[in-house]
CSV table of N, CA and C in Angstrom, one decimal:
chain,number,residue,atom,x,y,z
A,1,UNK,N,0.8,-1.2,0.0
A,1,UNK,CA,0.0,0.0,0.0
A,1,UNK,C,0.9,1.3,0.0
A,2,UNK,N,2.0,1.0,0.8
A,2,UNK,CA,2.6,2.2,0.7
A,2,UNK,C,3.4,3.2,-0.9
A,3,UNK,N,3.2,1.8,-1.7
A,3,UNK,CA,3.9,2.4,-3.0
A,3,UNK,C,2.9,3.4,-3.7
A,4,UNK,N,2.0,2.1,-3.3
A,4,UNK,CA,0.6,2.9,-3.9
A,4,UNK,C,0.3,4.3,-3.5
A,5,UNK,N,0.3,4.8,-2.5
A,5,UNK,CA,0.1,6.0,-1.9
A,5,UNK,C,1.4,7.3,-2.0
A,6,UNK,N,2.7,6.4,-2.2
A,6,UNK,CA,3.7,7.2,-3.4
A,6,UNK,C,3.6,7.8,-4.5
A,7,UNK,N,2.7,7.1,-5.5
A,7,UNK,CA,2.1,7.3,-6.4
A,7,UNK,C,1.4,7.9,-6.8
A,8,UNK,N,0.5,8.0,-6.0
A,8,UNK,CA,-0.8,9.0,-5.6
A,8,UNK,C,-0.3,10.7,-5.1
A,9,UNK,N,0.2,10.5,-4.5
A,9,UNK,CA,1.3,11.4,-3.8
A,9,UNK,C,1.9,12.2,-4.9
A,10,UNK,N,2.5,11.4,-6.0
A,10,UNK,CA,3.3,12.1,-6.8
A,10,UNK,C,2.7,12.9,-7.8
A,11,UNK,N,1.5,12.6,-8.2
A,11,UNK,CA,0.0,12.7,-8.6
A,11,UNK,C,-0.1,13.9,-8.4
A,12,UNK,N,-1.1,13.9,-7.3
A,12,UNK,CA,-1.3,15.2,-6.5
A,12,UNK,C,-1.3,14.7,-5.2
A,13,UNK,N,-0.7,15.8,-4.7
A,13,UNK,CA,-0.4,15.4,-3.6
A,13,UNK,C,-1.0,16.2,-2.5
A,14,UNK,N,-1.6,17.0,-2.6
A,14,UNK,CA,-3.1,18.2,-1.9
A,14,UNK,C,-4.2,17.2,-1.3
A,15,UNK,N,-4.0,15.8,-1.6
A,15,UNK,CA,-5.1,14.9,-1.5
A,15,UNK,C,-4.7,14.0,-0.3
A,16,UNK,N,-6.2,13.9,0.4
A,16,UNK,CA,-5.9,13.2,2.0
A,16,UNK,C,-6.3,11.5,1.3
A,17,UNK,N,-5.8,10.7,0.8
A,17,UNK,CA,-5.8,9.7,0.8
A,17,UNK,C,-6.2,8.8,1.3
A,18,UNK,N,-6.3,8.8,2.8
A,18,UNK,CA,-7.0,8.1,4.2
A,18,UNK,C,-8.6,8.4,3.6
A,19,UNK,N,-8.9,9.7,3.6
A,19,UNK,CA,-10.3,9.9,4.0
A,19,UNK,C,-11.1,10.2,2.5
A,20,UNK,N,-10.5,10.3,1.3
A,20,UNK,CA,-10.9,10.7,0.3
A,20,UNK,C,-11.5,9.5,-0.3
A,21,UNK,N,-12.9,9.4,-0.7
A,21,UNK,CA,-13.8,7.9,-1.4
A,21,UNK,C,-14.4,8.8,-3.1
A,22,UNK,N,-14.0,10.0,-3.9
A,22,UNK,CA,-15.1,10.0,-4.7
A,22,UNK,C,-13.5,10.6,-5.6
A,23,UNK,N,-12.2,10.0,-5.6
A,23,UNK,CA,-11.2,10.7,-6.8
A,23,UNK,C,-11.4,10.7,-8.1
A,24,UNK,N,-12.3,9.5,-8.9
A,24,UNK,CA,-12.7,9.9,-10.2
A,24,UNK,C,-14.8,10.8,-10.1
A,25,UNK,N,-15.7,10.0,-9.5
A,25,UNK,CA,-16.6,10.8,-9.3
A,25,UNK,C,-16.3,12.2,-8.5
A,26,UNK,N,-15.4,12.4,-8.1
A,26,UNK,CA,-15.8,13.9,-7.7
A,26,UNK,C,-14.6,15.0,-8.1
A,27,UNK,N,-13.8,14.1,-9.1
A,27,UNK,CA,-13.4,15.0,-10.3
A,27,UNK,C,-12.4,15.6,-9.6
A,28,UNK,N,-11.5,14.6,-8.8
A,28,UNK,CA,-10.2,15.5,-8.1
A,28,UNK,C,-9.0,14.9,-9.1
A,29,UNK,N,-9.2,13.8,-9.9
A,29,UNK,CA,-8.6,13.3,-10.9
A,29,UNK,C,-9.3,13.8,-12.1
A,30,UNK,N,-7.6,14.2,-13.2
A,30,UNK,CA,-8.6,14.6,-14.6
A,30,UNK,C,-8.0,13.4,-15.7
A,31,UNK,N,-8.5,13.4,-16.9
A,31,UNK,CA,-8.2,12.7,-17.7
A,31,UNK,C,-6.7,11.9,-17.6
A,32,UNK,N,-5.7,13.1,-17.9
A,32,UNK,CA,-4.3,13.0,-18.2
A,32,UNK,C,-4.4,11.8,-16.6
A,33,UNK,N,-4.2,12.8,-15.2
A,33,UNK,CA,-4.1,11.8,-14.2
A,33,UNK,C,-4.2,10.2,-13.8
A,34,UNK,N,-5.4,10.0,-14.4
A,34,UNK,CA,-5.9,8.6,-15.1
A,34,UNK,C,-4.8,7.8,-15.4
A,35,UNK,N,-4.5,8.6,-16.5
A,35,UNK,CA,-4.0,7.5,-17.7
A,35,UNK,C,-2.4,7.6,-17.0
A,36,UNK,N,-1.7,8.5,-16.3
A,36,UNK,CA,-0.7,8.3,-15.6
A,36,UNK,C,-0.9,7.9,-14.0
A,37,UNK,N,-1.9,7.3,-14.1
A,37,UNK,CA,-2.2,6.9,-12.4
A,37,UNK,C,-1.3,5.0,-13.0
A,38,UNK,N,-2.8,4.7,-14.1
A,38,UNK,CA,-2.8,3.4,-14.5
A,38,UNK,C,-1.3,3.1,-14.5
A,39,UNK,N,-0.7,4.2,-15.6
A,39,UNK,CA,0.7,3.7,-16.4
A,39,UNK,C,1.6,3.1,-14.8
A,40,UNK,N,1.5,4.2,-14.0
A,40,UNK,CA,2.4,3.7,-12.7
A,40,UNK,C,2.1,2.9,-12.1
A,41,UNK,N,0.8,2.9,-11.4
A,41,UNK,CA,0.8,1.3,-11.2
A,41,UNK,C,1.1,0.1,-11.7
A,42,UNK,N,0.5,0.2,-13.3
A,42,UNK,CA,0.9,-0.9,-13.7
A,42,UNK,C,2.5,-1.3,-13.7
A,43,UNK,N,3.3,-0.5,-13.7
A,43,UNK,CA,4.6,-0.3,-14.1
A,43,UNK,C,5.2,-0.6,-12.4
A,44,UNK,N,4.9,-0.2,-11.3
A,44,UNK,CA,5.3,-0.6,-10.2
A,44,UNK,C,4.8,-1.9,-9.7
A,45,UNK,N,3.6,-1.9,-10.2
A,45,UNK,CA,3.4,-3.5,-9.2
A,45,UNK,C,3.4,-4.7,-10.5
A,46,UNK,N,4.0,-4.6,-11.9
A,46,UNK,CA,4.2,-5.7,-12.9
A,46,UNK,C,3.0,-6.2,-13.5
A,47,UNK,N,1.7,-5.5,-13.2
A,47,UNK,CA,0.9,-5.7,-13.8
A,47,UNK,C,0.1,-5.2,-15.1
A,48,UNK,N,-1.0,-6.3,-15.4
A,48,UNK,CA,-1.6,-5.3,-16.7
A,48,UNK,C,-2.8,-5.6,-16.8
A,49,UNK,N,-3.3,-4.0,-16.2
A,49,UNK,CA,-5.0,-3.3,-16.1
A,49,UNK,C,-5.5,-3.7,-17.0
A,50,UNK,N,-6.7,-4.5,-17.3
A,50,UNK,CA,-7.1,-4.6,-18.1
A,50,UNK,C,-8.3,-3.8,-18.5
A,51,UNK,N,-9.1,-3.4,-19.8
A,51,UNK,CA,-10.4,-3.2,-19.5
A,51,UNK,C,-11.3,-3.6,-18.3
A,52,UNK,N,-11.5,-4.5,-17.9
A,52,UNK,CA,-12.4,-5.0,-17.1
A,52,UNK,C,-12.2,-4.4,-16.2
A,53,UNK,N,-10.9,-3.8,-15.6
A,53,UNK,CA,-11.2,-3.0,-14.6
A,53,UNK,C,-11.2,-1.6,-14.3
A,54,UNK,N,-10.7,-1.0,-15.6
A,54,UNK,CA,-11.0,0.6,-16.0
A,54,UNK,C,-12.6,1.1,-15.0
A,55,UNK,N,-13.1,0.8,-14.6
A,55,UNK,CA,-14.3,1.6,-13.8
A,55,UNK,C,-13.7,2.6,-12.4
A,56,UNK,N,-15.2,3.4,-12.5
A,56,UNK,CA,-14.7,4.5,-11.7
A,56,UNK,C,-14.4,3.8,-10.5
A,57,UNK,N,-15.5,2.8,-10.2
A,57,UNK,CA,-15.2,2.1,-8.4
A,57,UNK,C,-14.0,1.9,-8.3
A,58,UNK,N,-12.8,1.0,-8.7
A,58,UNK,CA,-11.8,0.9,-8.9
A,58,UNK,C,-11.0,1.8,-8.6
A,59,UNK,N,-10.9,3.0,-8.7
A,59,UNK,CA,-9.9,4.0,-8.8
A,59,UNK,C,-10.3,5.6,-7.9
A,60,UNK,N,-11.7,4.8,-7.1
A,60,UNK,CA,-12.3,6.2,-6.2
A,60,UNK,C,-11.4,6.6,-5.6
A,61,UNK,N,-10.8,5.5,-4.7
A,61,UNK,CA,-9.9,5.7,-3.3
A,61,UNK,C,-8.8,4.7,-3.1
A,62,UNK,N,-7.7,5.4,-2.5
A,62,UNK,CA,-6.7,4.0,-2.2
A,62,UNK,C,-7.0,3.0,-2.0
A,63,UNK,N,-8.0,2.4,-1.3
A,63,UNK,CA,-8.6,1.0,-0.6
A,63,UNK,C,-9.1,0.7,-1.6
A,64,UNK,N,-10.0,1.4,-2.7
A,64,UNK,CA,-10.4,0.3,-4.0
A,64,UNK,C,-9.6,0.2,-5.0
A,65,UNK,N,-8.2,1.1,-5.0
A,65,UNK,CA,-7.0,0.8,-5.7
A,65,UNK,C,-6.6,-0.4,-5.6
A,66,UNK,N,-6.3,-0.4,-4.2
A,66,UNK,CA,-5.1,-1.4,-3.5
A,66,UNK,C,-6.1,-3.0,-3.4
A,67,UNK,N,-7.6,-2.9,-3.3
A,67,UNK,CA,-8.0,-4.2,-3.9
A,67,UNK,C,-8.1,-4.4,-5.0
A,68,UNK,N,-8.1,-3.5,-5.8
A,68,UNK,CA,-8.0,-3.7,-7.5
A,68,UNK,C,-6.7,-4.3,-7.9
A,69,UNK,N,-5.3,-3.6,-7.0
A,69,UNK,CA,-4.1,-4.6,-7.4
A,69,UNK,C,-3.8,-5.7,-7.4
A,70,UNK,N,-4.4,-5.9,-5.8
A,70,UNK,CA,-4.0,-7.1,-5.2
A,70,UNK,C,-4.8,-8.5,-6.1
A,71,UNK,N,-6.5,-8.0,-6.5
A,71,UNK,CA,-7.5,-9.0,-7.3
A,71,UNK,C,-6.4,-9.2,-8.6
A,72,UNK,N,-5.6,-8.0,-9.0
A,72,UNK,CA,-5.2,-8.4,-10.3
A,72,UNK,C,-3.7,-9.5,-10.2
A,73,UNK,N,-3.3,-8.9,-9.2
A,73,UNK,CA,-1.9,-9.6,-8.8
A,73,UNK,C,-2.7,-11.5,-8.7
A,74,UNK,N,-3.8,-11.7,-8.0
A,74,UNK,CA,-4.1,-13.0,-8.0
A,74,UNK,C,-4.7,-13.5,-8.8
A,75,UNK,N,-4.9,-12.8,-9.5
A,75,UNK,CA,-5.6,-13.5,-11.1
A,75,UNK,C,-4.8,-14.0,-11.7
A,76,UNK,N,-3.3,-13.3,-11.3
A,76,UNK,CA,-2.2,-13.3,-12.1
A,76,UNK,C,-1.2,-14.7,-12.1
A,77,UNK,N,-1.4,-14.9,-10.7
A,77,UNK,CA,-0.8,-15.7,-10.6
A,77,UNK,C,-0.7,-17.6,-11.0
């Protein structure tokens, strides 16, 4: 989790992470952010996002990040 929140961090970093649930519904992420959120994750934790998980739930808040990795990391394996 902690890389993840590096990440995020590097992102924007104005953002409380702990307590924040709406980062694509409430438009604190924009387009570009997205598509450089994905790139880094995927690139730090070896994986590859697929469609199926492109949705906004996925990417509200660190905690539906960090079970989006971890689902993908075990799919993976």
């Amino acid at each position: 989790m902690e890389e993840l929140l590096e990440i995020l961090n590097d992102i924007n970093p104005d953002v409380d992470y702990s307590k924040e649930k709406n980062l694509i519904d409430g438009k604190v992420y924009d387009s570009f952010s997205i598509i450089t959120l994905v790139s880094n994750i995927s690139e730090e934790f070896d994986i590859e996002i697929g469609p199926e998980y492109l949705v906004p739930e996925n990417f509200n808040s660190a905690d539906a990040m960090w079970k989006m990795i971890q689902k993908i990391q075990e799919d993976e394996d």
